[in-house]
CSV table of C-alpha atoms in Angstrom, one decimal:
chain,number,residue,atom,x,y,z
A,179,MET,CA,-0.5,-0.6,-0.1
A,180,THR,CA,1.2,3.0,-1.1
A,181,ALA,CA,0.0,6.5,0.2
A,182,VAL,CA,-0.4,9.5,-2.7
A,183,PHE,CA,0.7,12.7,-2.2
A,184,VAL,CA,-2.0,15.9,-2.8
A,185,PRO,CA,-0.3,19.6,-3.4
A,186,ARG,CA,-1.9,22.3,-2.5
A,187,ALA,CA,-3.1,23.1,-5.7
A,188,GLU,CA,-5.2,19.8,-6.3
A,189,TRP,CA,-7.1,20.5,-2.9
A,190,GLY,CA,-7.9,24.4,-3.5
A,191,ALA,CA,-5.7,25.3,-0.5
A,192,LEU,CA,-6.0,29.3,-0.2
A,193,PRO,CA,-2.9,31.5,-0.4
A,194,SER,CA,0.1,31.4,2.3
A,195,ARG,CA,-0.3,34.4,4.1
A,196,GLY,CA,3.1,34.5,4.7
A,197,PRO,CA,3.6,32.0,7.7
A,198,SER,CA,7.7,32.5,10.1
A,199,THR,CA,9.9,29.6,8.2
A,200,ASP,CA,11.8,30.1,11.2
A,201,ILE,CA,12.0,25.9,12.1
A,202,THR,CA,14.9,24.0,13.8
A,203,PRO,CA,13.1,20.7,13.3
A,204,GLY,CA,16.3,18.9,13.5
A,205,GLY,CA,16.0,18.5,17.1
A,206,GLY,CA,13.0,17.2,17.4
A,207,GLY,CA,10.5,15.9,14.7
A,208,VAL,CA,7.2,14.9,14.0
A,209,THR,CA,4.0,15.3,16.0
A,210,VAL,CA,1.1,14.2,15.9
A,211,HIS,CA,-2.3,15.1,15.6
A,212,HIS,CA,-6.4,14.5,14.5
A,213,VAL,CA,-8.9,16.7,14.3
A,214,GLY,CA,-11.3,16.9,17.7
A,215,PRO,CA,-13.4,14.4,20.1
A,216,SER,CA,-15.9,13.7,17.7
A,217,PRO,CA,-16.0,11.1,14.9
A,218,THR,CA,-14.7,13.3,11.0
A,219,ALA,CA,-12.9,11.0,9.0
A,220,ARG,CA,-15.4,11.2,5.7
A,221,ARG,CA,-16.9,8.1,3.7
A,222,ASP,CA,-16.2,9.1,0.2
A,223,HIS,CA,-12.6,9.9,-0.4
A,224,ALA,CA,-14.4,13.2,-2.7
A,225,ASP,CA,-14.9,14.5,0.6
A,226,CYS,CA,-11.7,14.8,2.2
A,227,ALA,CA,-10.7,18.0,0.2
A,228,GLY,CA,-13.1,20.1,1.3
A,229,GLN,CA,-12.8,18.6,4.5
A,230,VAL,CA,-9.4,20.0,4.6
A,231,ARG,CA,-10.0,23.2,3.4
A,232,ALA,CA,-12.5,23.7,5.5
A,233,VAL,CA,-9.6,23.5,8.4
A,234,GLN,CA,-8.0,26.0,6.6
A,235,ARG,CA,-10.7,28.6,6.5
A,236,GLN,CA,-11.2,28.2,10.5
A,237,HIS,CA,-7.1,28.3,11.2
A,238,MET,CA,-7.1,31.8,8.7
A,239,ASP,CA,-10.5,33.4,9.0
A,240,GLY,CA,-11.8,32.3,12.4
A,241,ASN,CA,-7.7,31.4,14.5
A,242,GLY,CA,-6.5,34.6,12.3
A,243,TRP,CA,-3.3,32.6,11.3
A,244,ALA,CA,-1.1,32.6,8.2
A,245,ASP,CA,-2.4,29.3,7.0
A,246,ILE,CA,-3.5,25.9,7.8
A,247,ALA,CA,-2.3,25.1,11.0
A,248,TYR,CA,-0.5,22.0,10.1
A,249,THR,CA,2.8,21.0,8.0
A,250,CYS,CA,0.3,18.1,6.5
A,251,LEU,CA,-2.9,16.0,7.1
A,252,VAL,CA,-4.1,12.2,6.1
A,253,CYS,CA,-6.8,10.6,5.5
A,254,VAL,CA,-7.9,7.3,6.0
A,255,HIS,CA,-8.2,6.9,1.9
A,256,GLY,CA,-3.9,7.1,2.8
A,257,ARG,CA,-3.9,10.2,0.7
A,258,VAL,CA,-1.2,12.8,2.6
A,259,PHE,CA,-2.8,16.9,1.8
A,260,GLU,CA,0.3,19.7,1.5
A,261,GLY,CA,-0.4,21.9,4.4
A,262,ARG,CA,2.1,24.5,4.8
A,263,GLY,CA,4.3,21.7,4.1
A,264,PRO,CA,8.2,21.3,4.7
A,265,TRP,CA,10.7,24.1,6.6
A,266,VAL,CA,8.0,26.0,6.9
A,267,ARG,CA,7.2,26.8,11.0
A,268,THR,CA,3.9,25.1,12.1
A,269,ALA,CA,1.0,26.8,14.3
A,270,ALA,CA,-0.7,23.5,15.4
A,271,ASN,CA,1.8,22.1,18.8
A,272,GLY,CA,0.6,24.7,21.2
A,273,THR,CA,4.3,25.8,23.0
A,274,ALA,CA,6.7,28.0,20.8
A,275,ALA,CA,9.7,25.1,21.3
A,276,GLY,CA,6.8,22.7,19.7
A,277,ASN,CA,6.4,25.0,17.3
A,278,GLN,CA,10.2,25.4,16.5
A,279,ASN,CA,11.0,22.0,16.6
A,280,TRP,CA,8.3,19.8,15.7
A,281,TYR,CA,6.2,19.8,12.1
A,282,ALA,CA,2.6,18.9,13.0
A,283,VAL,CA,0.7,15.5,10.8
A,284,CYS,CA,-3.3,15.9,11.5
A,285,GLY,CA,-4.8,12.6,11.0
A,286,LEU,CA,-8.6,13.6,9.5
A,287,THR,CA,-10.3,11.5,12.3
A,288,GLY,CA,-11.6,12.2,15.7
A,289,GLY,CA,-13.7,10.3,18.2
A,290,SER,CA,-14.0,9.5,22.2
A,291,PRO,CA,-12.9,6.4,23.8
A,292,SER,CA,-16.5,5.1,23.3
A,293,GLY,CA,-16.5,5.7,19.6
A,294,TYR,CA,-13.7,6.5,17.0
A,295,ASP,CA,-13.1,6.5,13.6
A,296,THR,CA,-11.7,3.3,12.4
A,297,VAL,CA,-7.6,3.2,12.0
A,298,THR,CA,-7.1,2.4,8.8
A,299,ASP,CA,-3.8,0.3,7.4
A,300,ALA,CA,-4.3,3.2,4.1
A,301,LEU,CA,-4.1,6.1,7.3
A,302,LEU,CA,-1.1,4.3,8.4
A,303,ASP,CA,0.3,3.5,5.3
A,304,ALA,CA,0.1,8.1,5.0
A,305,PHE,CA,1.6,9.1,8.5
A,306,ARG,CA,4.7,6.8,7.5
A,307,TRP,CA,5.3,8.2,4.1
A,308,SER,CA,5.0,11.9,5.7
A,309,ILE,CA,7.5,11.2,8.6
A,310,ASP,CA,9.4,10.1,5.6
A,311,TRP,CA,9.3,12.5,3.8
A,312,LEU,CA,9.4,15.4,6.9
A,313,ARG,CA,12.8,13.8,6.9
A,314,ASP,CA,14.0,13.3,3.7
A,315,SER,CA,12.7,16.6,2.6
A,316,GLY,CA,12.4,18.7,5.4
A,317,GLY,CA,15.3,17.7,7.7
A,318,ALA,CA,12.7,16.6,11.0
A,319,GLY,CA,14.7,14.4,13.4
A,320,ARG,CA,13.8,11.1,14.7
A,321,GLY,CA,11.4,12.0,17.2
A,322,ILE,CA,7.5,10.7,16.7
A,323,ASN,CA,4.9,12.1,19.4
A,324,ARG,CA,1.7,13.3,20.4
A,325,HIS,CA,0.6,16.6,21.4
A,326,SER,CA,-0.2,15.7,24.5
A,327,ASP,CA,2.5,15.4,24.6
A,328,HIS,CA,3.8,19.4,24.6
A,329,THR,CA,0.5,20.4,26.5
A,330,VAL,CA,-2.4,19.6,28.3
A,331,THR,CA,-4.9,18.1,25.3
A,332,GLN,CA,-6.8,14.1,24.7
A,333,CYS,CA,-5.2,15.1,21.3
A,334,PRO,CA,-5.0,12.9,19.3
A,335,GLY,CA,-7.1,10.2,21.3
A,336,GLY,CA,-7.1,6.9,19.3
A,337,LEU,CA,-4.3,7.7,17.4
A,338,SER,CA,-1.9,7.9,20.5
A,339,PRO,CA,-1.0,4.2,20.8
A,340,TYR,CA,0.3,4.0,17.2
A,341,VAL,CA,3.0,6.8,18.2
A,342,LEU,CA,3.1,4.9,21.5
A,343,ASN,CA,3.5,1.3,19.9
A,344,GLY,CA,6.3,2.9,16.7
A,345,SER,CA,3.8,1.8,14.4
A,346,LEU,CA,4.0,4.8,12.7
A,347,GLU,CA,7.5,4.4,12.1
A,348,PRO,CA,8.3,4.4,8.6
A,349,GLY,CA,9.3,0.8,7.4
A,350,SER,CA,7.8,-0.6,10.7
A,351,GLY,CA,4.8,-2.0,9.2
A,352,LEU,CA,3.7,-1.9,13.0
A,353,ARG,CA,-0.2,-2.4,13.1
A,354,ASP,CA,-1.1,-3.9,16.7
A,355,ARG,CA,-2.3,-1.0,18.9
A,356,THR,CA,-1.3,-1.3,22.4
A,357,GLY,CA,-1.9,0.9,25.3
A,358,THR,CA,-5.1,2.0,27.0
A,359,TRP,CA,-6.8,5.5,25.9
A,360,PRO,CA,-7.3,7.6,27.8
A,361,PHE,CA,-4.3,8.6,28.9
A,362,PRO,CA,-4.0,11.2,31.7
A,363,LEU,CA,-4.0,14.4,30.7
A,364,GLY,CA,-0.2,16.4,30.5
A,365,ARG,CA,1.6,12.8,30.3
A,366,GLY,CA,4.9,15.1,30.2
A,367,THR,CA,6.4,12.2,28.2
A,368,ALA,CA,8.2,15.3,25.7
A,369,GLY,CA,10.8,13.8,24.6
A,370,HIS,CA,10.0,9.9,24.5
A,371,GLY,CA,7.1,9.6,21.9
A,372,THR,CA,7.8,6.6,20.0
A,373,ALA,CA,9.4,2.4,21.2
A,374,ALA,CA,11.7,3.5,19.1
A,375,GLY,CA,12.9,6.5,21.7
A,376,ALA,CA,12.0,9.4,19.8
A,377,ALA,CA,12.1,12.8,21.7
A,378,GLY,CA,8.8,15.8,20.6
A,379,SER,CA,5.5,16.3,21.6
A,380,GLY,CA,2.4,17.2,20.2
A,381,SER,CA,-0.9,19.5,19.3
A,382,TRP,CA,-4.5,20.0,18.2
């Protein structure tokens, strides 16, 4: 299974208002996010680009940010939507250090412990592809962590076990969930994001 990259022009991105390029991702890596506490994955992939456009409009028009907050976004159908892209500072990780040292990849999923979107193999593959791309093209460090490793939040919800067991490490091929969600808020695990010993933090 191979992820498919969707450039900004293909999903209909609004022009960026010039976000900062002040980022040093070699000191961190990639932080994993999800959309929120309600199921949100689109059944039909034809609806995913519209979902990404809605996120961008909320971030730019609602929050007043320079662009969509995430470096890229991934859907359950295995697509990787280009967000801010490599070598651009994220606005997603919740702390100055988090945005300085970590890229942000958001799964287009959501939910609670009582009902979370299905985590597909295609979604996991898209995360792995994104992380590998950001290491290769964006100088990302080896860390993979969660929004909740940066600040007190439940994000990335049902994706947390896959971060913690190393499933998102490129080339791992792991699929099994480990651990129990929800995890305690504010675990303070920045620097210990994956089973591979990656350093990092995350945001919502």
